[in-house]
């Protein structure tokens, strides 16, 4: 299960030392791990949300309502929640039907700005998603339940 995988990946390093009759216990590594993973999980959900909104906007374009180009894991809008950098990239797949010409505009194509507008118009929802995860820091069990499997940190809009 995903919860048991999280416990296996969690650092076990707990530093204990005694000074006189007092024993000090430090769980800094475990706390840093939990914060890092909660941040990544929040970024993953923000990426999914932004991709869903972008694909929904793209479906409004003529001829795109039933197109596979704006649905599922193969959709043009995708996200990457990177582990090393602990950041989120949301973008348009290279060489897709909807590229920088339609996002930024060109001589033959009007500027549509779907990705930019979807992000800017949903800042409140993004903050809400982030705060759900970061407020879980108060309860370790809840925090570990929110951290999911490793393979779910990139994809299109409709990841199941």
mmCIF file of C-alpha atoms in Angstrom:
data_model
loop_
_atom_site.group_PDB
_atom_site.id
_atom_site.type_symbol
_atom_site.label_atom_id
_atom_site.label_comp_id
_atom_site.label_asym_id
_atom_site.label_seq_id
_atom_site.Cartn_x
_atom_site.Cartn_y
_atom_site.Cartn_z
ATOM 1 C CA UNK A 1 0.000 0.000 0.000
ATOM 2 C CA UNK A 2 1.051 3.624 -0.476
ATOM 3 C CA UNK A 3 1.073 4.358 3.270
ATOM 4 C CA UNK A 4 3.483 1.496 4.032
ATOM 5 C CA UNK A 5 5.781 2.660 1.182
ATOM 6 C CA UNK A 6 5.942 6.092 2.788
ATOM 7 C CA UNK A 7 6.999 4.597 6.107
ATOM 8 C CA UNK A 8 9.729 2.580 4.353
ATOM 9 C CA UNK A 9 11.152 5.677 2.612
ATOM 10 C CA UNK A 10 11.094 7.814 5.738
ATOM 11 C CA UNK A 11 14.525 8.414 7.275
ATOM 12 C CA UNK A 12 15.040 6.421 10.440
ATOM 13 C CA UNK A 13 17.802 8.662 11.741
ATOM 14 C CA UNK A 14 16.811 9.843 15.165
ATOM 15 C CA UNK A 15 19.689 11.281 17.153
ATOM 16 C CA UNK A 16 19.699 10.452 20.845
ATOM 17 C CA UNK A 17 22.225 11.600 23.399
ATOM 18 C CA UNK A 18 22.361 12.016 27.143
ATOM 19 C CA UNK A 19 23.688 14.948 29.061
ATOM 20 C CA UNK A 20 23.549 14.183 32.726
ATOM 21 C CA UNK A 21 20.083 12.889 33.549
ATOM 22 C CA UNK A 22 18.485 14.474 30.455
ATOM 23 C CA UNK A 23 18.095 12.545 27.183
ATOM 24 C CA UNK A 24 17.865 14.618 23.995
ATOM 25 C CA UNK A 25 16.076 13.224 20.940
ATOM 26 C CA UNK A 26 16.339 14.942 17.559
ATOM 27 C CA UNK A 27 14.034 14.049 14.662
ATOM 28 C CA UNK A 28 15.187 16.822 12.333
ATOM 29 C CA UNK A 29 15.806 14.472 9.368
ATOM 30 C CA UNK A 30 12.337 12.986 9.679
ATOM 31 C CA UNK A 31 10.703 16.422 9.884
ATOM 32 C CA UNK A 32 12.688 17.701 6.883
ATOM 33 C CA UNK A 33 11.603 14.644 4.906
ATOM 34 C CA UNK A 34 7.950 15.199 5.834
ATOM 35 C CA UNK A 35 8.066 18.886 4.870
ATOM 36 C CA UNK A 36 9.785 18.126 1.555
ATOM 37 C CA UNK A 37 7.339 15.358 0.642
ATOM 38 C CA UNK A 38 4.264 17.380 1.637
ATOM 39 C CA UNK A 39 5.529 20.221 -0.529
ATOM 40 C CA UNK A 40 6.002 17.853 -3.474
ATOM 41 C CA UNK A 41 2.549 16.329 -2.977
ATOM 42 C CA UNK A 42 0.994 19.809 -2.928
ATOM 43 C CA UNK A 43 2.868 20.758 -6.111
ATOM 44 C CA UNK A 44 1.669 17.543 -7.759
ATOM 45 C CA UNK A 45 -1.965 18.385 -7.023
ATOM 46 C CA UNK A 46 -1.505 21.981 -8.192
ATOM 47 C CA UNK A 47 -0.027 20.627 -11.444
ATOM 48 C CA UNK A 48 -2.988 18.299 -11.945
ATOM 49 C CA UNK A 49 -5.423 21.126 -11.288
ATOM 50 C CA UNK A 50 -3.751 23.591 -13.676
ATOM 51 C CA UNK A 51 -3.595 20.930 -16.414
ATOM 52 C CA UNK A 52 -7.286 20.164 -15.984
ATOM 53 C CA UNK A 53 -8.185 23.854 -16.231
ATOM 54 C CA UNK A 54 -5.942 24.369 -19.284
ATOM 55 C CA UNK A 55 -7.367 21.345 -21.072
ATOM 56 C CA UNK A 56 -10.908 22.470 -20.271
ATOM 57 C CA UNK A 57 -10.122 25.863 -21.818
ATOM 58 C CA UNK A 58 -8.546 24.210 -24.853
ATOM 59 C CA UNK A 59 -11.697 22.086 -25.316
ATOM 60 C CA UNK A 60 -13.599 25.320 -25.922
ATOM 61 C CA UNK A 61 -11.572 25.940 -29.084
ATOM 62 C CA UNK A 62 -13.296 25.026 -32.372
ATOM 63 C CA UNK A 63 -13.030 21.297 -33.127
ATOM 64 C CA UNK A 64 -11.339 20.372 -29.848
ATOM 65 C CA UNK A 65 -14.312 19.344 -27.681
ATOM 66 C CA UNK A 66 -13.852 15.577 -28.169
ATOM 67 C CA UNK A 67 -10.188 15.558 -29.152
ATOM 68 C CA UNK A 68 -7.742 13.258 -27.348
ATOM 69 C CA UNK A 69 -5.182 16.056 -27.589
ATOM 70 C CA UNK A 70 -6.736 17.770 -24.585
ATOM 71 C CA UNK A 71 -7.749 14.714 -22.548
ATOM 72 C CA UNK A 72 -5.888 12.244 -20.327
ATOM 73 C CA UNK A 73 -2.194 11.533 -19.806
ATOM 74 C CA UNK A 74 -1.364 12.199 -23.441
ATOM 75 C CA UNK A 75 -2.830 15.702 -23.403
ATOM 76 C CA UNK A 76 -0.853 18.678 -24.622
ATOM 77 C CA UNK A 77 -0.733 20.300 -21.174
ATOM 78 C CA UNK A 78 1.368 18.385 -18.668
ATOM 79 C CA UNK A 79 3.107 18.913 -15.348
ATOM 80 C CA UNK A 80 6.362 17.767 -13.797
ATOM 81 C CA UNK A 81 6.801 17.901 -10.006
ATOM 82 C CA UNK A 82 10.564 17.536 -9.782
ATOM 83 C CA UNK A 83 12.095 15.785 -6.772
ATOM 84 C CA UNK A 84 15.645 17.177 -6.698
ATOM 85 C CA UNK A 85 14.601 20.787 -7.288
ATOM 86 C CA UNK A 86 11.352 20.436 -5.319
ATOM 87 C CA UNK A 87 9.503 22.597 -7.821
ATOM 88 C CA UNK A 88 6.684 22.355 -10.326
ATOM 89 C CA UNK A 89 6.790 22.844 -14.063
ATOM 90 C CA UNK A 90 3.580 23.035 -16.043
ATOM 91 C CA UNK A 91 3.903 23.289 -19.767
ATOM 92 C CA UNK A 92 2.909 22.331 -23.253
ATOM 93 C CA UNK A 93 4.432 19.200 -24.757
ATOM 94 C CA UNK A 94 6.990 19.872 -27.460
ATOM 95 C CA UNK A 95 5.678 19.761 -30.999
ATOM 96 C CA UNK A 96 2.009 19.586 -30.084
ATOM 97 C CA UNK A 97 -0.948 21.071 -31.921
ATOM 98 C CA UNK A 98 -1.040 23.823 -29.318
ATOM 99 C CA UNK A 99 2.364 25.302 -28.826
ATOM 100 C CA UNK A 100 3.967 28.619 -28.258
ATOM 101 C CA UNK A 101 2.321 30.097 -31.360
ATOM 102 C CA UNK A 102 -1.102 29.901 -29.765
ATOM 103 C CA UNK A 103 0.098 30.646 -26.228
ATOM 104 C CA UNK A 104 2.120 33.731 -27.181
ATOM 105 C CA UNK A 105 0.619 34.543 -30.576
ATOM 106 C CA UNK A 106 2.279 34.757 -33.973
ATOM 107 C CA UNK A 107 1.778 36.366 -37.333
ATOM 108 C CA UNK A 108 -0.903 33.828 -38.286
ATOM 109 C CA UNK A 109 -2.253 32.963 -34.857
ATOM 110 C CA UNK A 110 -3.881 35.200 -32.231
ATOM 111 C CA UNK A 111 -2.541 35.089 -28.672
ATOM 112 C CA UNK A 112 -4.704 32.809 -26.541
ATOM 113 C CA UNK A 113 -2.599 32.517 -23.377
ATOM 114 C CA UNK A 114 -4.477 29.510 -22.000
ATOM 115 C CA UNK A 115 -1.683 28.335 -19.684
ATOM 116 C CA UNK A 116 -0.867 31.805 -18.362
ATOM 117 C CA UNK A 117 -4.487 32.818 -17.830
ATOM 118 C CA UNK A 118 -5.380 29.485 -16.217
ATOM 119 C CA UNK A 119 -2.608 30.003 -13.677
ATOM 120 C CA UNK A 120 -3.291 33.676 -12.986
ATOM 121 C CA UNK A 121 -7.061 33.272 -12.710
ATOM 122 C CA UNK A 122 -6.780 30.407 -10.214
ATOM 123 C CA UNK A 123 -4.265 31.709 -7.674
ATOM 124 C CA UNK A 124 -6.831 31.430 -4.864
ATOM 125 C CA UNK A 125 -7.480 27.755 -5.668
ATOM 126 C CA UNK A 126 -3.725 27.073 -5.882
ATOM 127 C CA UNK A 127 -3.219 28.618 -2.440
ATOM 128 C CA UNK A 128 -6.114 26.518 -1.108
ATOM 129 C CA UNK A 129 -4.542 23.300 -2.457
ATOM 130 C CA UNK A 130 -1.117 24.191 -1.041
ATOM 131 C CA UNK A 131 -2.536 25.107 2.375
ATOM 132 C CA UNK A 132 -4.351 21.754 2.682
ATOM 133 C CA UNK A 133 -1.014 19.977 2.526
ATOM 134 C CA UNK A 134 1.091 22.360 4.544
ATOM 135 C CA UNK A 135 -1.490 22.543 7.348
ATOM 136 C CA UNK A 136 -1.025 18.757 7.677
ATOM 137 C CA UNK A 137 2.355 19.407 9.283
ATOM 138 C CA UNK A 138 0.556 19.616 12.612
ATOM 139 C CA UNK A 139 -0.448 15.936 12.466
ATOM 140 C CA UNK A 140 2.192 13.406 11.340
ATOM 141 C CA UNK A 141 -0.289 10.616 10.542
ATOM 142 C CA UNK A 142 -2.344 12.955 8.346
ATOM 143 C CA UNK A 143 0.838 14.190 6.667
ATOM 144 C CA UNK A 144 1.983 10.671 5.806
ATOM 145 C CA UNK A 145 -1.452 9.806 4.430
ATOM 146 C CA UNK A 146 -1.231 12.763 2.018
ATOM 147 C CA UNK A 147 2.182 11.732 0.699
ATOM 148 C CA UNK A 148 1.491 9.229 -2.063
ATOM 149 C CA UNK A 149 3.497 6.909 -4.296
ATOM 150 C CA UNK A 150 6.575 8.064 -6.177
ATOM 151 C CA UNK A 151 5.274 7.421 -9.717
ATOM 152 C CA UNK A 152 2.541 10.062 -9.574
ATOM 153 C CA UNK A 153 4.673 13.177 -9.940
ATOM 154 C CA UNK A 154 4.229 13.853 -13.637
ATOM 155 C CA UNK A 155 1.452 13.515 -16.126
ATOM 156 C CA UNK A 156 -1.447 15.077 -17.907
ATOM 157 C CA UNK A 157 -4.659 16.406 -16.517
ATOM 158 C CA UNK A 158 -6.756 13.296 -15.921
ATOM 159 C CA UNK A 159 -4.390 11.057 -13.971
ATOM 160 C CA UNK A 160 -6.173 8.199 -12.316
#
